[in-house]
């Protein structure tokens, strides 16, 4: 057995993992990243539209600040988020973007003078100030008060990931590519590395580390139609779940993006609508303003996706031989705009649909897009229940997204959380807790266990097919745990998934090829994906309310009284068939922004008994304090700066601020 | 410039291209002079004498032709030596290249290969032609050349030389344009289109011109065969 | 309106070059698969079906399946391209697929482009060089950049390191150490970037030799087969002029 030692093991080479790795490396630690694919091929590269940060440079962003970003994010989350974490995030996002700007991301910039923009289907002219010329510009995104999504044409994630990866290479951080973590090594209290399978040779290696950080991205592939990469199978979250100690938070909170191209499910960015694109129905009519007069196409994703499905159900879809869909119209933006600001969209339409979006409509339908849930952490990205285990990015439930993430907040989260986690990991390693005391016998034990499991799977001559079971899982999830959910269907889904989990023990392999045996990979990932799917379905079944992306036909109202809480799913043991669900209350009395109406979507909800009290308390505190600037005001209501590393606490300067 | 840096790769690349360009200019110029035969014996005679320096020095000095030939030969040697670095050097490289070209069916890659092959042949053909010119510089003239081409069967050298040198030169010019040309992302297509047009038209033009003069020499040679060895006397010197 | 054009169902022959270095007793060989074509079928869909239904051991790499990540470069009927966004309807009845040449073979259609690209990045130091980066003041308003320049940099930044330019390059096929269009484009990108403090003399040290820009023989395979339509010929010509003078 081969054992590799490193101070920090980062599982995942996307934006989140690499930023955390760079942070820890800068603090002098030896860091190793492992990744299923070359780091630059991680799915972060697919992010198109933008990264939210309240820079306030361009005209549409004027007056933006952390307070507005905070409020938009909390509203977007339908009050499911941890508000302190949202504050940490909103405060750090401008720093993250400025760091990336210094590192080389070619952010699109403000251009002085008059510009033609498209708002509500109409052309308007805006004028950009001389002083802002050359600063980072931003575009409009759903659910935001200001134009806050900073972008690089529509290759934002690509540009960010390349810059990040290049900086990681500059820092000399090794990335062990085509390596898959298949189990976390732990003693029930402390995580001390992972068992890793080499996807080229099949070799199992033990990586022992003082701190382990999961940054494995989302798990969209448990659904049939998803915008996610096909490697987004959630293996990081799954191996955390399998420890039985670490918990997965809010797994039922799954986002569906309004504009997956139909039927392939490939994403076209929200930037299309942010820049003025419209949604049309089968009759070629715009329908969103009828449902959402306030924000129309630019309500939050959960709301828009729901309205689209509602509209389809009401018989207004367009249809093709693949089924029913709606249209996205970006023709009105003009060819010049599309060819510079929406290049990837243009390419995707050209190659996958054979159409020119400057002239033709794009067929779209909501598709699974983002996992708000993931490995539950504290504000320092550290698992509260398994020490030494950190998690960042989409794989984590740091919980700034609650039950719905705003477009552009995810890549922002990856970098911000990475910055915070890098410091937290280094602090942890420097603390007495951070010493690695376990003996290699623990590693050997885990190694043996995984090797035996793999041998059993490879030698299984059972009659089940991994392909078939995977397909059944995906169909079940898409049909029964999708945008509209219902108790009966969810129960059915849980039953089916449980059954599939049992059947997955009987998957037989046809090929015994050595080396990168793709069939074996599918077979050992399947039960883990099923466990994640069970967490999603069970959590959704248990949560008898509608909040953010989690919508129950049978419980259509948000219920703050009973459900203002975070779901925590644990896998009780190897033979368990369903997760154990616990709930962590969100404390209204600690909130800066007590629950209310989001400003779009449903208006009625069941109020939490503390909401009025907290509201009064906040008002009183403000009245008693008298004149305060916004920073002091905020500090009074909900202090958070102490949670941030010292280097990230400074106030963000903006254009026009006194230096 | 840092002293430690090796400037040779840059110099060599420039030299390779510059020598190629000079050779192209030479061969294109050469074509016009050589094809003066199409305008008649006297025209060709004058051109030949001009190159022997007669108009300036009042006496013909065939050594001048030898010197010019030598220079070109040296230029070719230099150019060939530099270009040789680009040839597939090992069996493995040769195999890779062949497989690659076969699979890709890519026009420009194949053109390069044409250049390699024509270059290889030019090494012999041009050397043969030039050394002959250097050794017998006085034997350039309407009758002498025609006799050599027909009666001495030199057309067997010149026909392939004509084809290879023009293929090689035209493609070479296209390559030079794409290698060094001041085009930008926006103008690549236009630039490349024009460079291609230049390549094709130059090739067509010089092949026609060359063939026409070669055929003329051959015809003249055939007519003059009975008097082989006789030298041409320009019309104004005859009584 | 935007209907995807229909066509009679074809039976495709997909001919794959099979080779698994982990099984050295097997020699590389072509294997034919038959598959019924479906509407809007991409090679991603076709290969996934083959693996699911006909041969579970077939190896290939797809990640984003949207033409963005650069994982699925392969030789499609002899020419490099991204399989995920190649529609079978644009191909003849027989489709040959082979791994990208010039990279270490993992198995079948899967090659180790990641390792090659990392080596290239380390060698050419493809990152912004600026001594002040580590203690940059993040609270400060960012330094302005000309919007047109930002666009120009992004134009070169769009490279997805798929390796198609290496497979399309006769020079790279003959000479293992040649950095190829992907490497030269990166140098051009950082050279353009005012945040990078390196000068031409520094870049000359990286690409001023036969393995760098002077090794390029201008065969233009990169220019013609780059899936992202990067202006590679223009960049290389530009770099060559600069380096010749550096
Ligand atoms: C099509 C699309 C467009 C998007 N657009 C936007 C946008 O415009 N703005 C926005 O904010 N967000 C966007 N998002 C969301 C955002 O891109 C992702 O949430 C974010 O990039 C995730 O980053 P990450 O670092 O957490 O994970 P990823 O980038 O997904 O990286 C995961 C890494 O983990 C590795 N890995 C996984 N499992 C294992 C394992 N078991 N062992 C070893 N390594 C493993 C992978 O190889 C990979 O390197 C988009 C998402 C999609 C799908
Ligand atoms: C002995 C004879 C010759 C040989 C072996 C030879 C060989 C070659 C080769 C292999 C190349 C391609 C080099 C590369 O791709 O970098 C080349 C380029 C070229 N050759 Fe020649 N050549 C010969 C004679 C000539 C002659 C007589 C001319 C002029 C008519 C000529 C003009 C050119 C030009 C213009 C180029 C392009 C230059 C460049 O790529 O930089 N060559 N030659």
Short mmCIF file of C-alpha atoms and ligand atoms in Angstrom, two decimals, chain B residues 12-28 72-73 75-77 79-87 112-113 115-127 130 161 164-166 168-177 179-180, chain C residues 214-219 240, ligand 2:
data_model
loop_
_atom_site.label_atom_id
_atom_site.label_comp_id
_atom_site.label_asym_id
_atom_site.label_seq_id
_atom_site.Cartn_x
_atom_site.Cartn_y
_atom_site.Cartn_z
CA UNK B 12 18.76 31.63 -38.09
CA UNK B 13 15.01 31.89 -38.56
CA UNK B 14 15.37 35.31 -40.15
CA UNK B 15 18.24 34.09 -42.30
CA UNK B 16 16.27 31.12 -43.52
CA UNK B 17 13.40 33.31 -44.57
CA UNK B 18 15.61 36.07 -45.94
CA UNK B 19 17.67 33.65 -48.02
CA UNK B 20 14.45 32.13 -49.29
CA UNK B 21 13.08 35.54 -50.20
CA UNK B 22 16.27 36.53 -52.01
CA UNK B 23 16.21 33.28 -53.94
CA UNK B 24 12.62 33.86 -54.91
CA UNK B 25 13.38 37.36 -56.09
CA UNK B 26 16.30 35.97 -58.00
CA UNK B 27 14.37 33.20 -59.67
CA UNK B 28 11.48 35.45 -60.57
CA UNK B 72 23.30 32.11 -55.81
CA UNK B 73 24.74 28.69 -55.23
CA UNK B 75 22.75 31.35 -51.04
CA UNK B 76 21.06 28.08 -51.91
CA UNK B 77 23.57 26.17 -49.85
CA UNK B 79 19.20 28.26 -47.35
CA UNK B 80 19.23 24.51 -47.78
CA UNK B 81 21.41 24.06 -44.75
CA UNK B 82 19.04 26.09 -42.62
CA UNK B 83 15.96 24.45 -44.06
CA UNK B 84 17.47 21.05 -43.55
CA UNK B 85 16.89 21.47 -39.82
CA UNK B 86 13.18 21.28 -40.53
CA UNK B 87 13.33 18.02 -42.43
CA UNK B 112 4.80 22.34 -46.68
CA UNK B 113 5.57 18.77 -47.54
CA UNK B 115 8.19 22.30 -50.23
CA UNK B 116 10.30 19.76 -48.47
CA UNK B 117 10.24 17.43 -51.45
CA UNK B 118 10.81 20.12 -54.04
CA UNK B 119 13.55 21.52 -51.83
CA UNK B 120 15.21 18.14 -51.75
CA UNK B 121 15.17 17.86 -55.55
CA UNK B 122 16.21 21.46 -55.99
CA UNK B 123 19.32 20.69 -54.08
CA UNK B 124 20.46 18.53 -57.00
CA UNK B 125 18.76 20.21 -59.91
CA UNK B 126 19.73 23.75 -58.99
CA UNK B 127 23.25 22.71 -58.12
CA UNK B 130 24.26 26.52 -61.50
CA UNK B 161 13.79 22.28 -62.40
CA UNK B 164 10.07 22.29 -58.72
CA UNK B 165 11.59 25.69 -58.36
CA UNK B 166 8.30 27.45 -59.04
CA UNK B 168 8.86 25.76 -54.15
CA UNK B 169 9.13 29.50 -54.67
CA UNK B 170 5.41 30.21 -54.86
CA UNK B 171 4.63 28.16 -51.78
CA UNK B 172 7.64 29.74 -50.12
CA UNK B 173 6.27 33.21 -50.68
CA UNK B 174 2.92 32.19 -49.26
CA UNK B 175 4.66 30.75 -46.25
CA UNK B 176 6.72 33.88 -45.77
CA UNK B 177 3.54 35.93 -45.82
CA UNK B 179 5.05 33.44 -41.14
CA UNK B 180 5.94 37.08 -40.79
CA UNK C 214 11.12 29.61 -34.26
CA UNK C 215 10.20 25.96 -34.43
CA UNK C 216 6.86 26.79 -36.01
CA UNK C 217 6.90 26.01 -39.71
CA UNK C 218 3.58 27.74 -40.41
CA UNK C 219 1.64 24.71 -41.50
CA UNK C 240 7.74 35.74 -34.25
C1 LIG D 2 18.81 23.38 -52.52
C2 LIG D 2 17.68 23.77 -52.62
C3 LIG D 2 16.63 24.07 -51.61
C4 LIG D 2 16.22 23.37 -50.53
C5 LIG D 2 16.77 22.05 -50.02
C6 LIG D 2 15.16 24.07 -49.91
C7 LIG D 2 14.44 23.66 -48.83
C8 LIG D 2 13.45 24.39 -48.24
C9 LIG D 2 12.61 23.94 -47.17
C10 LIG D 2 12.62 22.58 -46.54
C11 LIG D 2 11.81 24.96 -46.82
C12 LIG D 2 10.76 24.98 -45.72
C13 LIG D 2 11.40 25.52 -44.49
C14 LIG D 2 10.45 25.79 -43.38
O1 LIG D 2 9.30 25.38 -43.45
O2 LIG D 2 10.83 26.45 -42.42
C15 LIG D 2 12.13 26.05 -47.65
C16 LIG D 2 11.54 27.28 -47.56
C17 LIG D 2 11.69 28.23 -48.55
N1 LIG D 2 12.43 28.13 -49.70
FE1 LIG D 2 13.69 26.72 -50.14
N2 LIG D 2 14.95 25.21 -50.60
C18 LIG D 2 15.85 25.24 -51.67
C19 LIG D 2 15.97 26.18 -52.65
C20 LIG D 2 15.18 27.27 -52.73
C21 LIG D 2 15.18 28.15 -53.85
C22 LIG D 2 16.02 28.02 -55.10
C23 LIG D 2 14.28 29.13 -53.56
C24 LIG D 2 13.88 30.27 -54.40
C25 LIG D 2 13.39 30.15 -55.51
C26 LIG D 2 13.74 28.84 -52.25
C27 LIG D 2 12.80 29.62 -51.61
C28 LIG D 2 12.24 29.31 -50.38
C29 LIG D 2 11.37 30.16 -49.63
C30 LIG D 2 10.92 31.55 -50.00
C31 LIG D 2 11.03 29.49 -48.47
C32 LIG D 2 10.12 29.97 -47.31
C33 LIG D 2 11.07 30.48 -46.27
C34 LIG D 2 10.66 30.20 -44.85
O3 LIG D 2 9.83 29.33 -44.61
O4 LIG D 2 11.20 30.87 -43.99
N3 LIG D 2 14.30 27.71 -51.77
N4 LIG D 2 13.11 25.69 -48.51
#
